[in-house]
Coordinates of C-alpha atoms in Angstrom, one line a residue:
M987 CA 0.0 0.0 0.0
N988 CA 2.8 2.4 0.9
R989 CA 4.5 1.6 -2.4
F990 CA 1.3 2.4 -4.3
I991 CA 0.9 5.7 -2.5
K992 CA 4.6 6.5 -3.2
S993 CA 4.0 5.7 -6.9
L994 CA 1.1 8.1 -7.0
H995 CA 3.1 10.8 -5.2
D996 CA 6.0 10.4 -7.7
I997 CA 3.6 10.5 -10.7
W998 CA 1.9 13.7 -9.4
Y999 CA 5.3 15.3 -8.8
V1000 CA 6.3 14.6 -12.4
V1001 CA 3.0 16.0 -13.6
N1002 CA 3.7 19.3 -11.8
L1003 CA 7.3 19.3 -13.0
E1004 CA 6.2 18.8 -16.6
I1005 CA 3.5 21.5 -16.4
Y1006 CA 6.1 23.8 -14.9
R1007 CA 8.4 23.1 -17.9
I1008 CA 5.6 23.7 -20.4
F1009 CA 4.6 27.1 -18.9
H1010 CA 8.2 28.3 -18.6
D1011 CA 9.1 27.4 -22.3
K1012 CA 8.0 30.1 -24.8
S1013 CA 8.1 27.7 -27.7
A1014 CA 5.9 25.1 -25.9
I1015 CA 3.4 27.8 -25.0
L1016 CA 3.3 29.0 -28.6
I1017 CA 2.8 25.5 -30.0
F1018 CA 0.4 24.1 -27.4
F1019 CA -1.8 27.1 -26.6
I1020 CA -1.4 29.8 -29.2
A1021 CA -1.4 27.4 -32.2
G1022 CA -3.9 25.0 -30.6
I1023 CA -6.4 27.8 -30.0
I1024 CA -5.9 30.0 -33.1
Y1025 CA -5.5 27.4 -35.8
P1026 CA -9.0 25.9 -35.4
I1027 CA -10.5 29.3 -35.6
L1028 CA -8.3 30.4 -38.5
Y1029 CA -9.1 27.4 -40.7
S1030 CA -12.8 27.5 -39.8
Y1031 CA -13.0 31.2 -40.6
I1032 CA -11.2 30.8 -43.9
Y1033 CA -13.8 28.3 -45.1
V1034 CA -16.9 29.9 -43.7
G1035 CA -17.9 30.8 -47.3
D1036 CA -16.9 27.5 -48.7
N1037 CA -19.4 27.8 -51.6
L1038 CA -18.9 30.9 -53.7
T1039 CA -21.7 32.2 -55.8
D1040 CA -21.7 34.5 -58.8
V1041 CA -17.9 34.3 -59.4
P1042 CA -17.2 36.8 -62.3
V1043 CA -15.9 35.3 -65.5
A1044 CA -15.2 36.6 -69.0
V1045 CA -16.5 34.9 -72.1
V1046 CA -14.8 35.2 -75.5
D1047 CA -17.4 33.9 -77.9
T1048 CA -15.9 34.1 -81.4
D1049 CA -18.6 31.8 -82.8
L1050 CA -21.8 33.8 -81.9
S1051 CA -23.9 30.8 -83.0
T1052 CA -27.2 29.7 -81.5
D1053 CA -25.4 26.9 -79.7
S1054 CA -22.7 29.1 -78.2
K1055 CA -25.1 31.8 -77.1
R1056 CA -27.3 29.1 -75.5
F1057 CA -24.3 27.8 -73.6
V1058 CA -23.3 31.3 -72.4
R1059 CA -26.9 32.0 -71.2
K1060 CA -27.0 28.8 -69.2
L1061 CA -23.6 29.5 -67.7
D1062 CA -24.8 33.0 -66.6
A1063 CA -27.9 31.3 -65.0
T1064 CA -25.8 29.0 -62.7
P1065 CA -25.5 30.0 -59.1
E1066 CA -21.7 29.5 -59.2
V1067 CA -20.8 31.8 -62.1
K1068 CA -21.7 35.2 -63.4
V1069 CA -20.8 36.2 -66.9
A1070 CA -19.5 39.7 -66.0
Y1071 CA -17.8 40.5 -69.3
R1072 CA -18.2 39.5 -72.9
C1073 CA -14.9 40.1 -74.7
A1074 CA -14.1 40.2 -78.4
N1075 CA -10.7 38.6 -78.0
M1076 CA -8.4 36.8 -75.5
E1077 CA -6.2 39.8 -75.0
D1078 CA -9.1 41.8 -73.4
A1079 CA -10.1 38.9 -71.3
Q1080 CA -6.6 38.3 -70.1
R1081 CA -6.3 41.9 -69.1
L1082 CA -9.4 41.6 -67.0
F1083 CA -8.0 38.4 -65.5
E1084 CA -4.7 40.1 -64.6
Q1085 CA -6.6 43.0 -63.0
H1086 CA -8.5 40.4 -60.8
K1087 CA -11.8 41.5 -62.2
V1088 CA -12.6 38.0 -63.3
H1089 CA -11.6 34.6 -62.0
G1090 CA -12.1 32.6 -65.1
I1091 CA -12.1 32.9 -68.9
L1092 CA -14.3 30.8 -71.3
Y1093 CA -13.1 30.7 -74.9
I1094 CA -15.5 29.4 -77.6
P1095 CA -13.8 29.0 -81.0
N1096 CA -15.5 30.2 -84.2
D1097 CA -16.2 26.6 -85.5
Y1098 CA -18.1 25.5 -82.4
G1099 CA -21.6 25.7 -83.9
N1100 CA -20.5 24.2 -87.3
R1101 CA -18.9 21.2 -85.6
L1102 CA -22.1 20.5 -83.7
A1103 CA -24.2 20.9 -86.8
S1104 CA -22.0 18.5 -88.8
L1105 CA -22.0 15.9 -85.9
E1106 CA -18.3 16.5 -85.1
Q1107 CA -16.7 16.9 -81.7
A1108 CA -16.7 20.5 -80.7
Y1109 CA -14.2 22.2 -78.4
M1110 CA -14.0 25.1 -76.0
S1111 CA -11.3 26.2 -73.5
L1112 CA -11.6 27.2 -69.9
F1113 CA -9.0 29.1 -67.9
C1114 CA -9.4 29.2 -64.1
D1115 CA -7.9 31.2 -61.3
M1116 CA -5.8 28.9 -59.3
G1117 CA -5.0 31.5 -56.7
S1118 CA -7.8 29.9 -54.6
F1119 CA -9.3 26.5 -54.8
L1120 CA -12.7 28.1 -54.1
Y1121 CA -12.6 30.1 -57.3
Y1122 CA -11.4 27.2 -59.3
R1123 CA -14.1 24.9 -57.9
A1124 CA -16.9 27.4 -58.5
V1125 CA -15.9 28.2 -62.1
Y1126 CA -15.1 24.6 -63.0
L1127 CA -18.3 23.2 -61.5
G1128 CA -20.5 25.8 -63.2
V1129 CA -19.0 25.2 -66.6
N1130 CA -19.0 21.4 -66.1
M1131 CA -22.7 21.3 -65.1
V1132 CA -23.7 23.5 -68.1
M1133 CA -21.7 21.3 -70.4
L1134 CA -23.4 18.1 -69.1
D1135 CA -26.8 19.7 -69.6
D1136 CA -26.0 21.0 -73.0
M1137 CA -24.7 17.6 -74.1
R1138 CA -28.2 16.2 -73.4
H1139 CA -29.7 19.0 -75.4
I1140 CA -27.4 18.2 -78.3
E1141 CA -28.1 14.5 -78.2
L1142 CA -31.9 15.1 -78.2
R1143 CA -31.5 17.3 -81.2
R1144 CA -29.4 14.7 -83.1
Y1145 CA -31.8 11.8 -82.3
S1146 CA -34.8 14.0 -83.4
A1147 CA -33.0 14.6 -86.7
L1148 CA -32.8 10.9 -87.2
G1149 CA -36.6 10.7 -87.1
M1150 CA -37.1 9.6 -83.4
T1151 CA -40.0 11.0 -81.4
D1152 CA -39.4 13.1 -78.3
G1153 CA -40.1 10.1 -76.1
Q1154 CA -37.7 7.8 -77.9
A1155 CA -35.0 10.5 -77.9
Q1156 CA -35.5 11.0 -74.2
Q1157 CA -35.2 7.3 -73.6
M1158 CA -31.9 7.2 -75.6
V1159 CA -30.4 10.1 -73.8
M1160 CA -31.4 9.0 -70.3
P1161 CA -32.4 5.3 -70.2
I1162 CA -32.3 5.3 -66.4
R1163 CA -33.4 8.3 -64.5
N1164 CA -31.1 8.9 -61.5
E1165 CA -31.0 11.5 -58.7
S1166 CA -27.8 12.2 -56.7
V1167 CA -28.1 13.0 -53.0
D1168 CA -25.0 14.0 -51.0
L1169 CA -25.7 12.7 -47.5
F1170 CA -22.7 13.9 -45.5
S1171 CA -21.7 17.0 -47.5
P1172 CA -24.9 18.4 -48.9
S1173 CA -23.3 21.7 -49.8
Q1174 CA -20.5 19.9 -51.6
G1175 CA -18.1 22.4 -49.9
F1176 CA -14.7 22.1 -48.4
R1177 CA -15.9 23.1 -44.9
S1178 CA -17.9 20.0 -44.1
F1179 CA -15.5 17.7 -46.0
L1180 CA -12.0 18.8 -45.0
L1181 CA -12.3 20.8 -41.8
P1182 CA -13.0 17.8 -39.5
I1183 CA -9.8 16.3 -40.8
F1184 CA -7.9 19.5 -40.2
L1185 CA -9.2 19.7 -36.6
I1186 CA -7.7 16.3 -35.8
L1187 CA -4.4 17.1 -37.5
I1188 CA -4.1 20.3 -35.6
L1189 CA -4.3 18.5 -32.3
H1190 CA -2.0 15.7 -33.5
Q1191 CA 0.7 18.0 -34.9
T1192 CA 0.7 20.6 -32.2
L1193 CA 1.0 17.9 -29.5
F1194 CA 3.7 16.2 -31.5
F1195 CA 5.7 19.3 -32.1
G1196 CA 5.3 20.6 -28.5
V1197 CA 6.5 17.3 -26.9
T1198 CA 9.4 16.9 -29.3
T1199 CA 10.5 20.5 -28.7
L1200 CA 10.6 19.9 -24.9
C1201 CA 12.5 16.7 -25.6
G1202 CA 15.0 18.5 -27.7
T1203 CA 15.4 21.2 -25.0
A1204 CA 16.2 18.6 -22.4
Y1205 CA 19.0 17.2 -24.6
E1206 CA 20.4 20.7 -25.3
D1207 CA 20.4 21.4 -21.6
G1208 CA 22.1 18.1 -20.8
R1209 CA 19.3 17.2 -18.4
H1210 CA 16.6 14.6 -18.4
Y1211 CA 14.4 16.4 -15.8
I1212 CA 13.9 13.2 -13.8
P1213 CA 13.8 13.6 -10.0
S1214 CA 16.7 11.8 -8.3
F1215 CA 14.4 10.0 -5.9
I1216 CA 12.7 8.1 -8.8
K1217 CA 14.7 5.0 -9.4
R1218 CA 15.7 3.7 -12.9
D1219 CA 13.4 0.7 -12.5
S1220 CA 10.5 3.1 -12.0
I1221 CA 10.9 4.9 -15.2
Y1222 CA 7.3 4.2 -16.0
R1223 CA 6.3 6.7 -13.4
V1224 CA 8.0 9.5 -15.3
V1225 CA 6.3 8.4 -18.5
I1226 CA 2.9 8.3 -16.9
G1227 CA 3.5 11.6 -15.1
R1228 CA 4.5 13.4 -18.3
G1229 CA 1.8 11.8 -20.3
L1230 CA -0.8 12.8 -17.7
A1231 CA 0.4 16.4 -17.9
Y1232 CA -0.1 16.5 -21.6
F1233 CA -3.4 14.6 -21.3
I1234 CA -4.8 17.3 -19.0
I1235 CA -3.8 20.1 -21.3
Y1236 CA -5.0 18.4 -24.5
T1237 CA -8.3 17.2 -23.0
A1238 CA -9.2 20.8 -22.7
L1239 CA -7.9 21.7 -26.2
S1240 CA -9.7 18.6 -27.7
I1241 CA -13.0 19.7 -26.2
Y1242 CA -12.4 23.2 -27.6
G1243 CA -11.3 22.0 -31.0
L1244 CA -13.5 19.0 -31.6
I1245 CA -16.7 19.9 -29.8
M1246 CA -16.9 23.7 -29.4
I1247 CA -15.4 24.8 -32.8
P1248 CA -17.8 22.6 -34.9
R1249 CA -20.8 24.1 -33.1
L1250 CA -19.4 27.6 -33.2
F1251 CA -18.8 27.6 -37.0
G1252 CA -21.6 25.3 -38.1
L1253 CA -19.5 22.3 -39.0
P1254 CA -21.0 18.8 -38.9
H1255 CA -21.6 17.9 -35.3
I1256 CA -24.2 15.2 -35.2
G1257 CA -22.2 12.8 -33.0
G1258 CA -22.9 12.3 -29.4
I1259 CA -20.6 13.8 -26.7
G1260 CA -20.0 10.4 -25.1
S1261 CA -18.9 8.8 -28.4
L1262 CA -16.5 11.6 -29.0
I1263 CA -15.0 11.4 -25.5
T1264 CA -14.6 7.6 -26.1
L1265 CA -12.5 8.4 -29.2
I1266 CA -10.6 11.4 -27.8
V1267 CA -9.2 9.8 -24.7
P1268 CA -7.2 7.0 -26.5
F1269 CA -6.3 9.5 -29.3
I1270 CA -4.6 11.9 -26.8
L1271 CA -2.8 9.0 -25.0
A1272 CA -1.6 7.4 -28.2
T1273 CA -0.4 10.7 -29.7
T1274 CA 1.3 11.7 -26.4
F1275 CA 3.3 8.4 -26.1
F1276 CA 4.0 8.4 -29.8
S1277 CA 5.5 11.9 -29.6
M1278 CA 7.5 11.0 -26.5
T1279 CA 8.9 8.0 -28.3
I1280 CA 10.0 10.0 -31.4
G1281 CA 11.1 12.9 -29.3
A1282 CA 13.8 10.9 -27.6
F1283 CA 15.8 10.8 -30.8
F1284 CA 15.9 14.6 -31.3
R1285 CA 19.0 16.5 -30.1
S1286 CA 17.7 20.0 -30.7
R1287 CA 14.4 21.7 -30.1
E1288 CA 14.0 22.8 -33.7
A1289 CA 14.6 19.3 -35.2
A1290 CA 11.0 18.3 -35.4
L1291 CA 9.8 21.7 -36.8
V1292 CA 12.4 21.3 -39.6
L1293 CA 12.0 17.7 -40.4
F1294 CA 8.3 16.9 -40.0
P1295 CA 6.0 19.8 -41.2
A1296 CA 5.5 18.1 -44.5
F1297 CA 4.0 15.1 -42.7
S1298 CA 0.8 17.0 -42.2
I1299 CA 0.0 16.7 -46.0
I1300 CA 1.0 13.0 -46.0
L1301 CA -1.2 12.3 -43.0
L1302 CA -4.1 14.1 -44.6
F1303 CA -4.0 11.9 -47.7
V1304 CA -3.2 8.5 -46.1
S1305 CA -6.1 8.9 -43.7
G1306 CA -8.5 7.5 -46.3
I1307 CA -10.9 10.5 -46.1
A1308 CA -9.4 13.2 -48.3
W1309 CA -8.2 10.5 -50.8
P1310 CA -10.2 7.3 -51.4
E1311 CA -8.8 4.5 -49.3
S1312 CA -9.2 2.1 -52.3
N1313 CA -6.7 4.2 -54.3
I1314 CA -4.0 4.2 -51.6
P1315 CA -1.2 1.7 -52.2
M1316 CA -0.7 -1.0 -49.5
F1317 CA 2.6 0.4 -48.4
W1318 CA 1.1 3.8 -47.6
K1319 CA -1.9 2.1 -45.9
A1320 CA 0.6 0.2 -43.6
F1321 CA 2.6 3.3 -43.1
S1322 CA -0.5 5.3 -42.0
L1323 CA -1.1 2.8 -39.2
L1324 CA 1.9 4.1 -37.4
F1325 CA 0.2 7.4 -36.7
P1326 CA -2.7 8.0 -34.2
S1327 CA -4.2 10.6 -36.5
T1328 CA -5.2 7.9 -39.1
F1329 CA -7.6 6.1 -36.7
A1330 CA -8.7 9.4 -35.1
I1331 CA -9.6 11.0 -38.4
Q1332 CA -11.6 8.0 -39.5
G1333 CA -13.4 7.8 -36.1
F1334 CA -14.1 11.5 -35.8
V1335 CA -15.5 11.8 -39.3
G1336 CA -17.6 8.7 -38.7
I1337 CA -19.0 10.0 -35.4
N1338 CA -19.3 13.7 -35.9
T1339 CA -20.0 13.9 -39.7
M1340 CA -21.8 10.6 -40.4
G1341 CA -23.5 9.9 -37.0
A1342 CA -21.8 6.6 -36.4
S1343 CA -22.2 4.8 -33.1
I1344 CA -19.3 3.6 -30.9
L1345 CA -19.8 0.1 -32.2
Q1346 CA -19.4 1.3 -35.8
V1347 CA -16.1 3.0 -35.0
A1348 CA -14.9 0.3 -32.7
P1349 CA -12.0 -0.7 -35.0
Q1350 CA -10.6 2.8 -34.8
I1351 CA -11.0 3.1 -31.0
I1352 CA -9.4 -0.3 -30.5
G1353 CA -6.6 0.7 -32.9
L1354 CA -5.9 3.8 -30.8
W1355 CA -5.8 1.9 -27.6
V1356 CA -3.4 -0.6 -29.1
Q1357 CA -1.2 2.3 -30.3
A1358 CA -1.3 3.8 -26.8
G1359 CA -0.1 0.6 -25.2
I1360 CA 2.7 0.0 -27.7
Y1361 CA 3.9 3.6 -27.7
F1362 CA 3.8 3.7 -23.9
M1363 CA 6.2 0.7 -23.7
L1364 CA 8.4 2.3 -26.4
S1365 CA 8.4 5.7 -24.7
C1366 CA 9.7 3.9 -21.5
L1367 CA 12.5 2.3 -23.4
S1368 CA 13.3 5.5 -25.3
L1369 CA 13.4 7.5 -22.0
R1370 CA 15.7 5.0 -20.4
W1371 CA 18.0 5.3 -23.5
T1372 CA 17.8 9.1 -23.3
I1373 CA 19.0 9.0 -19.7
K1374 CA 22.0 6.9 -20.6
R1375 CA 23.2 9.2 -23.4
L1376 CA 22.9 12.4 -21.3

């Protein structure tokens, strides 16, 4: 009993020591608190208007046929695009584009109508502003939807010219009537699709960079910050104590980032609080011990910030949400299982965006607990190795 009480006392001492280190390290404060609080607001604010409407474009219609005029009228009627300028040549349209008065240019060649009339393939060119994916998406989507609708009109006209009735032509153009319903991203916007992934990655990366920065600082100082009264065979108390310190901080940041932010900015939040907590707890633990394991190999506080920022993009794509999991090679699928963010992203999107129950995301929750156990043992070994090299 006395040994158990002493273990608790030692763990609590380490918790206070680690919290003291965090609040007396400017870089740790910047990464843990400033970045952890500001980044979720910043990303959410950027994508508040994730569906742009009436994006101005310029049209260069050198054909001026009935078909080209019909296409331009339909384009102007779309909610995404507004035909703000009709130019006589590409030079005028390019000048407007360079002045940022338009975010796209549609060029219709002078043989567009003749090609359609002679049953040939017709062409047109679209130039989009890649300064923002939102502009690109709006212009490309508007033109693409008009093109699909106009293709049906052209097919109907060609079948009618062959002597078919309107009913027969309609049957040829659309033999099976279909209706597309977007269940989990009804607005087809980036906000409901990508932001839940970013919220998890922000927590994962700030915790990782913060812990590794403190590990690098300890090596630079030539100290392991382990109380002398804690024996080497009780190294697990230090790991638990440090992990508990990070757990306390990131429990609050997780509630802020994964529960409050979605409700504040109107992001998907149909999951239950209990289900989210069931996912968040092993996610924080797995990420903490993962970071402590990797941090043991850094000899400077800036090493992680130099070597690993690009991993955010990699973790985004290998999560299986931003990029279809079926298209990810087996190597990258296996590689993604090393990172807690993979299971957390899949579980969080399932619960908060798709309304999944705990049972439906049980594989992800179990995966996080397995990672937490494995990385806890590895962090104990890495800390013991760190002590020997200092």
